[in-house]
Amino acid sequence: MAEGVKPRVKAPKTAAAGETVVIKTLISHQMESGQRKDSDGIPIPRSIINRFTVAFNGQNVVDVALAPAISTNPYFEFDAVIPEAGDMVFTWYDDDGSVYEDVKSIAIG
């Protein structure tokens, strides 16, 4: 697992059934492209978040493949319709095999 990697998610705790809400995510990650060299001229291995997914109550709602051109600390913002109360699961996949996850529960209110 890469050091200092931390996912952050901003999602409402409650929503009306059928309401469209804004979801914001950010993951602190260096996103090394694999094209730079260290001070000794040795290539720095690629290390990026290569996939980001979001599921609501087990149904996939976002699935994004990321490439080395993505900036450090990838940020995503999207609208989501909340049909019912449930859990929104956010998952980031790292080149090194690490998986980072955050879960936000949204109640109908």
JSON list of N, CA, C and O in Angstrom, two decimals, residues 44-73:
[
{"chain": "A", "resi": 44, "resn": "ILE", "atom": "N", "xyz": [11.54, 5.97, -12.34]},
{"chain": "A", "resi": 44, "resn": "ILE", "atom": "CA", "xyz": [10.66, 5.79, -11.18]},
{"chain": "A", "resi": 44, "resn": "ILE", "atom": "C", "xyz": [9.48, 4.95, -11.65]},
{"chain": "A", "resi": 44, "resn": "ILE", "atom": "O", "xyz": [8.82, 5.29, -12.63]},
{"chain": "A", "resi": 45, "resn": "PRO", "atom": "N", "xyz": [9.21, 3.82, -10.98]},
{"chain": "A", "resi": 45, "resn": "PRO", "atom": "CA", "xyz": [8.12, 2.93, -11.44]},
{"chain": "A", "resi": 45, "resn": "PRO", "atom": "C", "xyz": [6.76, 3.63, -11.44]},
{"chain": "A", "resi": 45, "resn": "PRO", "atom": "O", "xyz": [6.49, 4.48, -10.59]},
{"chain": "A", "resi": 46, "resn": "ARG", "atom": "N", "xyz": [5.95, 3.24, -12.40]},
{"chain": "A", "resi": 46, "resn": "ARG", "atom": "CA", "xyz": [4.59, 3.77, -12.46]},
{"chain": "A", "resi": 46, "resn": "ARG", "atom": "C", "xyz": [3.84, 3.39, -11.19]},
{"chain": "A", "resi": 46, "resn": "ARG", "atom": "O", "xyz": [3.93, 2.25, -10.72]},
{"chain": "A", "resi": 47, "resn": "SER", "atom": "N", "xyz": [3.10, 4.32, -10.64]},
{"chain": "A", "resi": 47, "resn": "SER", "atom": "CA", "xyz": [2.27, 4.09, -9.47]},
{"chain": "A", "resi": 47, "resn": "SER", "atom": "C", "xyz": [1.08, 5.03, -9.54]},
{"chain": "A", "resi": 47, "resn": "SER", "atom": "O", "xyz": [1.18, 6.19, -9.18]},
{"chain": "A", "resi": 48, "resn": "ILE", "atom": "N", "xyz": [-0.03, 4.52, -10.08]},
{"chain": "A", "resi": 48, "resn": "ILE", "atom": "CA", "xyz": [-1.22, 5.36, -10.22]},
{"chain": "A", "resi": 48, "resn": "ILE", "atom": "C", "xyz": [-2.46, 4.63, -9.70]},
{"chain": "A", "resi": 48, "resn": "ILE", "atom": "O", "xyz": [-2.48, 3.41, -9.56]},
{"chain": "A", "resi": 49, "resn": "ILE", "atom": "N", "xyz": [-3.48, 5.42, -9.38]},
{"chain": "A", "resi": 49, "resn": "ILE", "atom": "CA", "xyz": [-4.81, 4.86, -9.18]},
{"chain": "A", "resi": 49, "resn": "ILE", "atom": "C", "xyz": [-5.30, 4.57, -10.60]},
{"chain": "A", "resi": 49, "resn": "ILE", "atom": "O", "xyz": [-5.42, 5.47, -11.42]},
{"chain": "A", "resi": 50, "resn": "ASN", "atom": "N", "xyz": [-5.54, 3.30, -10.92]},
{"chain": "A", "resi": 50, "resn": "ASN", "atom": "CA", "xyz": [-5.87, 2.94, -12.30]},
{"chain": "A", "resi": 50, "resn": "ASN", "atom": "C", "xyz": [-7.37, 2.71, -12.54]},
{"chain": "A", "resi": 50, "resn": "ASN", "atom": "O", "xyz": [-7.79, 2.55, -13.67]},
{"chain": "A", "resi": 51, "resn": "ARG", "atom": "N", "xyz": [-8.16, 2.69, -11.44]},
{"chain": "A", "resi": 51, "resn": "ARG", "atom": "CA", "xyz": [-9.60, 2.49, -11.60]},
{"chain": "A", "resi": 51, "resn": "ARG", "atom": "C", "xyz": [-10.32, 3.06, -10.39]},
{"chain": "A", "resi": 51, "resn": "ARG", "atom": "O", "xyz": [-9.83, 2.98, -9.26]},
{"chain": "A", "resi": 52, "resn": "PHE", "atom": "N", "xyz": [-11.49, 3.64, -10.65]},
{"chain": "A", "resi": 52, "resn": "PHE", "atom": "CA", "xyz": [-12.34, 4.19, -9.59]},
{"chain": "A", "resi": 52, "resn": "PHE", "atom": "C", "xyz": [-13.75, 3.71, -9.86]},
{"chain": "A", "resi": 52, "resn": "PHE", "atom": "O", "xyz": [-14.26, 3.83, -10.98]},
{"chain": "A", "resi": 53, "resn": "THR", "atom": "N", "xyz": [-14.39, 3.12, -8.84]},
{"chain": "A", "resi": 53, "resn": "THR", "atom": "CA", "xyz": [-15.77, 2.65, -9.00]},
{"chain": "A", "resi": 53, "resn": "THR", "atom": "C", "xyz": [-16.64, 3.15, -7.85]},
{"chain": "A", "resi": 53, "resn": "THR", "atom": "O", "xyz": [-16.15, 3.43, -6.75]},
{"chain": "A", "resi": 54, "resn": "VAL", "atom": "N", "xyz": [-17.92, 3.25, -8.14]},
{"chain": "A", "resi": 54, "resn": "VAL", "atom": "CA", "xyz": [-18.92, 3.59, -7.12]},
{"chain": "A", "resi": 54, "resn": "VAL", "atom": "C", "xyz": [-20.10, 2.66, -7.32]},
{"chain": "A", "resi": 54, "resn": "VAL", "atom": "O", "xyz": [-20.57, 2.47, -8.44]},
{"chain": "A", "resi": 55, "resn": "ALA", "atom": "N", "xyz": [-20.56, 2.08, -6.21]},
{"chain": "A", "resi": 55, "resn": "ALA", "atom": "CA", "xyz": [-21.75, 1.23, -6.25]},
{"chain": "A", "resi": 55, "resn": "ALA", "atom": "C", "xyz": [-22.74, 1.74, -5.21]},
{"chain": "A", "resi": 55, "resn": "ALA", "atom": "O", "xyz": [-22.34, 2.21, -4.14]},
{"chain": "A", "resi": 56, "resn": "PHE", "atom": "N", "xyz": [-24.03, 1.68, -5.55]},
{"chain": "A", "resi": 56, "resn": "PHE", "atom": "CA", "xyz": [-25.08, 2.06, -4.60]},
{"chain": "A", "resi": 56, "resn": "PHE", "atom": "C", "xyz": [-25.95, 0.83, -4.38]},
{"chain": "A", "resi": 56, "resn": "PHE", "atom": "O", "xyz": [-26.54, 0.30, -5.32]},
{"chain": "A", "resi": 57, "resn": "ASN", "atom": "N", "xyz": [-25.99, 0.38, -3.14]},
{"chain": "A", "resi": 57, "resn": "ASN", "atom": "CA", "xyz": [-26.73, -0.84, -2.78]},
{"chain": "A", "resi": 57, "resn": "ASN", "atom": "C", "xyz": [-26.39, -2.00, -3.71]},
{"chain": "A", "resi": 57, "resn": "ASN", "atom": "O", "xyz": [-27.25, -2.74, -4.16]},
{"chain": "A", "resi": 58, "resn": "GLY", "atom": "N", "xyz": [-25.10, -2.13, -4.00]},
{"chain": "A", "resi": 58, "resn": "GLY", "atom": "CA", "xyz": [-24.61, -3.24, -4.79]},
{"chain": "A", "resi": 58, "resn": "GLY", "atom": "C", "xyz": [-24.69, -3.05, -6.30]},
{"chain": "A", "resi": 58, "resn": "GLY", "atom": "O", "xyz": [-24.19, -3.88, -7.06]},
{"chain": "A", "resi": 59, "resn": "GLN", "atom": "N", "xyz": [-25.31, -1.96, -6.76]},
{"chain": "A", "resi": 59, "resn": "GLN", "atom": "CA", "xyz": [-25.42, -1.71, -8.21]},
{"chain": "A", "resi": 59, "resn": "GLN", "atom": "C", "xyz": [-24.35, -0.71, -8.63]},
{"chain": "A", "resi": 59, "resn": "GLN", "atom": "O", "xyz": [-24.24, 0.38, -8.07]},
{"chain": "A", "resi": 60, "resn": "ASN", "atom": "N", "xyz": [-23.56, -1.10, -9.63]},
{"chain": "A", "resi": 60, "resn": "ASN", "atom": "CA", "xyz": [-22.48, -0.24, -10.12]},
{"chain": "A", "resi": 60, "resn": "ASN", "atom": "C", "xyz": [-23.07, 1.01, -10.77]},
{"chain": "A", "resi": 60, "resn": "ASN", "atom": "O", "xyz": [-23.93, 0.91, -11.64]},
{"chain": "A", "resi": 61, "resn": "VAL", "atom": "N", "xyz": [-22.61, 2.20, -10.33]},
{"chain": "A", "resi": 61, "resn": "VAL", "atom": "CA", "xyz": [-23.11, 3.45, -10.91]},
{"chain": "A", "resi": 61, "resn": "VAL", "atom": "C", "xyz": [-22.00, 4.27, -11.56]},
{"chain": "A", "resi": 61, "resn": "VAL", "atom": "O", "xyz": [-22.28, 5.13, -12.39]},
{"chain": "A", "resi": 62, "resn": "VAL", "atom": "N", "xyz": [-20.75, 4.02, -11.20]},
{"chain": "A", "resi": 62, "resn": "VAL", "atom": "CA", "xyz": [-19.59, 4.70, -11.81]},
{"chain": "A", "resi": 62, "resn": "VAL", "atom": "C", "xyz": [-18.47, 3.68, -11.94]},
{"chain": "A", "resi": 62, "resn": "VAL", "atom": "O", "xyz": [-18.22, 2.91, -11.01]},
{"chain": "A", "resi": 63, "resn": "ASP", "atom": "N", "xyz": [-17.81, 3.67, -13.11]},
{"chain": "A", "resi": 63, "resn": "ASP", "atom": "CA", "xyz": [-16.64, 2.81, -13.30]},
{"chain": "A", "resi": 63, "resn": "ASP", "atom": "C", "xyz": [-15.71, 3.53, -14.28]},
{"chain": "A", "resi": 63, "resn": "ASP", "atom": "O", "xyz": [-16.03, 3.64, -15.46]},
{"chain": "A", "resi": 64, "resn": "VAL", "atom": "N", "xyz": [-14.61, 4.05, -13.76]},
{"chain": "A", "resi": 64, "resn": "VAL", "atom": "CA", "xyz": [-13.70, 4.87, -14.55]},
{"chain": "A", "resi": 64, "resn": "VAL", "atom": "C", "xyz": [-12.32, 4.23, -14.58]},
{"chain": "A", "resi": 64, "resn": "VAL", "atom": "O", "xyz": [-11.75, 3.92, -13.54]},
{"chain": "A", "resi": 65, "resn": "ALA", "atom": "N", "xyz": [-11.78, 4.05, -15.79]},
{"chain": "A", "resi": 65, "resn": "ALA", "atom": "CA", "xyz": [-10.39, 3.59, -15.96]},
{"chain": "A", "resi": 65, "resn": "ALA", "atom": "C", "xyz": [-9.51, 4.84, -16.05]},
{"chain": "A", "resi": 65, "resn": "ALA", "atom": "O", "xyz": [-9.82, 5.75, -16.82]},
{"chain": "A", "resi": 66, "resn": "LEU", "atom": "N", "xyz": [-8.44, 4.86, -15.26]},
{"chain": "A", "resi": 66, "resn": "LEU", "atom": "CA", "xyz": [-7.55, 6.02, -15.23]},
{"chain": "A", "resi": 66, "resn": "LEU", "atom": "C", "xyz": [-6.23, 5.70, -15.91]},
{"chain": "A", "resi": 66, "resn": "LEU", "atom": "O", "xyz": [-5.76, 4.57, -15.87]},
{"chain": "A", "resi": 67, "resn": "ALA", "atom": "N", "xyz": [-5.61, 6.70, -16.50]},
{"chain": "A", "resi": 67, "resn": "ALA", "atom": "CA", "xyz": [-4.34, 6.56, -17.21]},
{"chain": "A", "resi": 67, "resn": "ALA", "atom": "C", "xyz": [-3.28, 7.42, -16.54]},
{"chain": "A", "resi": 67, "resn": "ALA", "atom": "O", "xyz": [-3.60, 8.27, -15.71]},
{"chain": "A", "resi": 68, "resn": "PRO", "atom": "N", "xyz": [-2.00, 7.22, -16.88]},
{"chain": "A", "resi": 68, "resn": "PRO", "atom": "CA", "xyz": [-0.93, 7.98, -16.24]},
{"chain": "A", "resi": 68, "resn": "PRO", "atom": "C", "xyz": [-1.05, 9.50, -16.38]},
{"chain": "A", "resi": 68, "resn": "PRO", "atom": "O", "xyz": [-0.46, 10.23, -15.61]},
{"chain": "A", "resi": 69, "resn": "ALA", "atom": "N", "xyz": [-1.81, 10.00, -17.33]},
{"chain": "A", "resi": 69, "resn": "ALA", "atom": "CA", "xyz": [-1.94, 11.44, -17.52]},
{"chain": "A", "resi": 69, "resn": "ALA", "atom": "C", "xyz": [-2.83, 12.11, -16.48]},
{"chain": "A", "resi": 69, "resn": "ALA", "atom": "O", "xyz": [-2.92, 13.33, -16.42]},
{"chain": "A", "resi": 70, "resn": "ILE", "atom": "N", "xyz": [-3.50, 11.33, -15.63]},
{"chain": "A", "resi": 70, "resn": "ILE", "atom": "CA", "xyz": [-4.35, 11.89, -14.57]},
{"chain": "A", "resi": 70, "resn": "ILE", "atom": "C", "xyz": [-3.45, 12.58, -13.55]},
{"chain": "A", "resi": 70, "resn": "ILE", "atom": "O", "xyz": [-2.41, 12.08, -13.17]},
{"chain": "A", "resi": 71, "resn": "SER", "atom": "N", "xyz": [-3.90, 13.72, -13.06]},
{"chain": "A", "resi": 71, "resn": "SER", "atom": "CA", "xyz": [-3.09, 14.52, -12.13]},
{"chain": "A", "resi": 71, "resn": "SER", "atom": "C", "xyz": [-2.97, 13.86, -10.75]},
{"chain": "A", "resi": 71, "resn": "SER", "atom": "O", "xyz": [-3.74, 12.97, -10.40]},
{"chain": "A", "resi": 72, "resn": "THR", "atom": "N", "xyz": [-2.03, 14.37, -10.00]},
{"chain": "A", "resi": 72, "resn": "THR", "atom": "CA", "xyz": [-1.88, 13.98, -8.60]},
{"chain": "A", "resi": 72, "resn": "THR", "atom": "C", "xyz": [-3.19, 14.26, -7.87]},
{"chain": "A", "resi": 72, "resn": "THR", "atom": "O", "xyz": [-3.88, 15.23, -8.18]},
{"chain": "A", "resi": 73, "resn": "ASN", "atom": "N", "xyz": [-3.52, 13.43, -6.89]},
{"chain": "A", "resi": 73, "resn": "ASN", "atom": "CA", "xyz": [-4.72, 13.61, -6.06]},
{"chain": "A", "resi": 73, "resn": "ASN", "atom": "C", "xyz": [-6.01, 13.70, -6.91]},
{"chain": "A", "resi": 73, "resn": "ASN", "atom": "O", "xyz": [-6.69, 14.72, -6.92]}
]
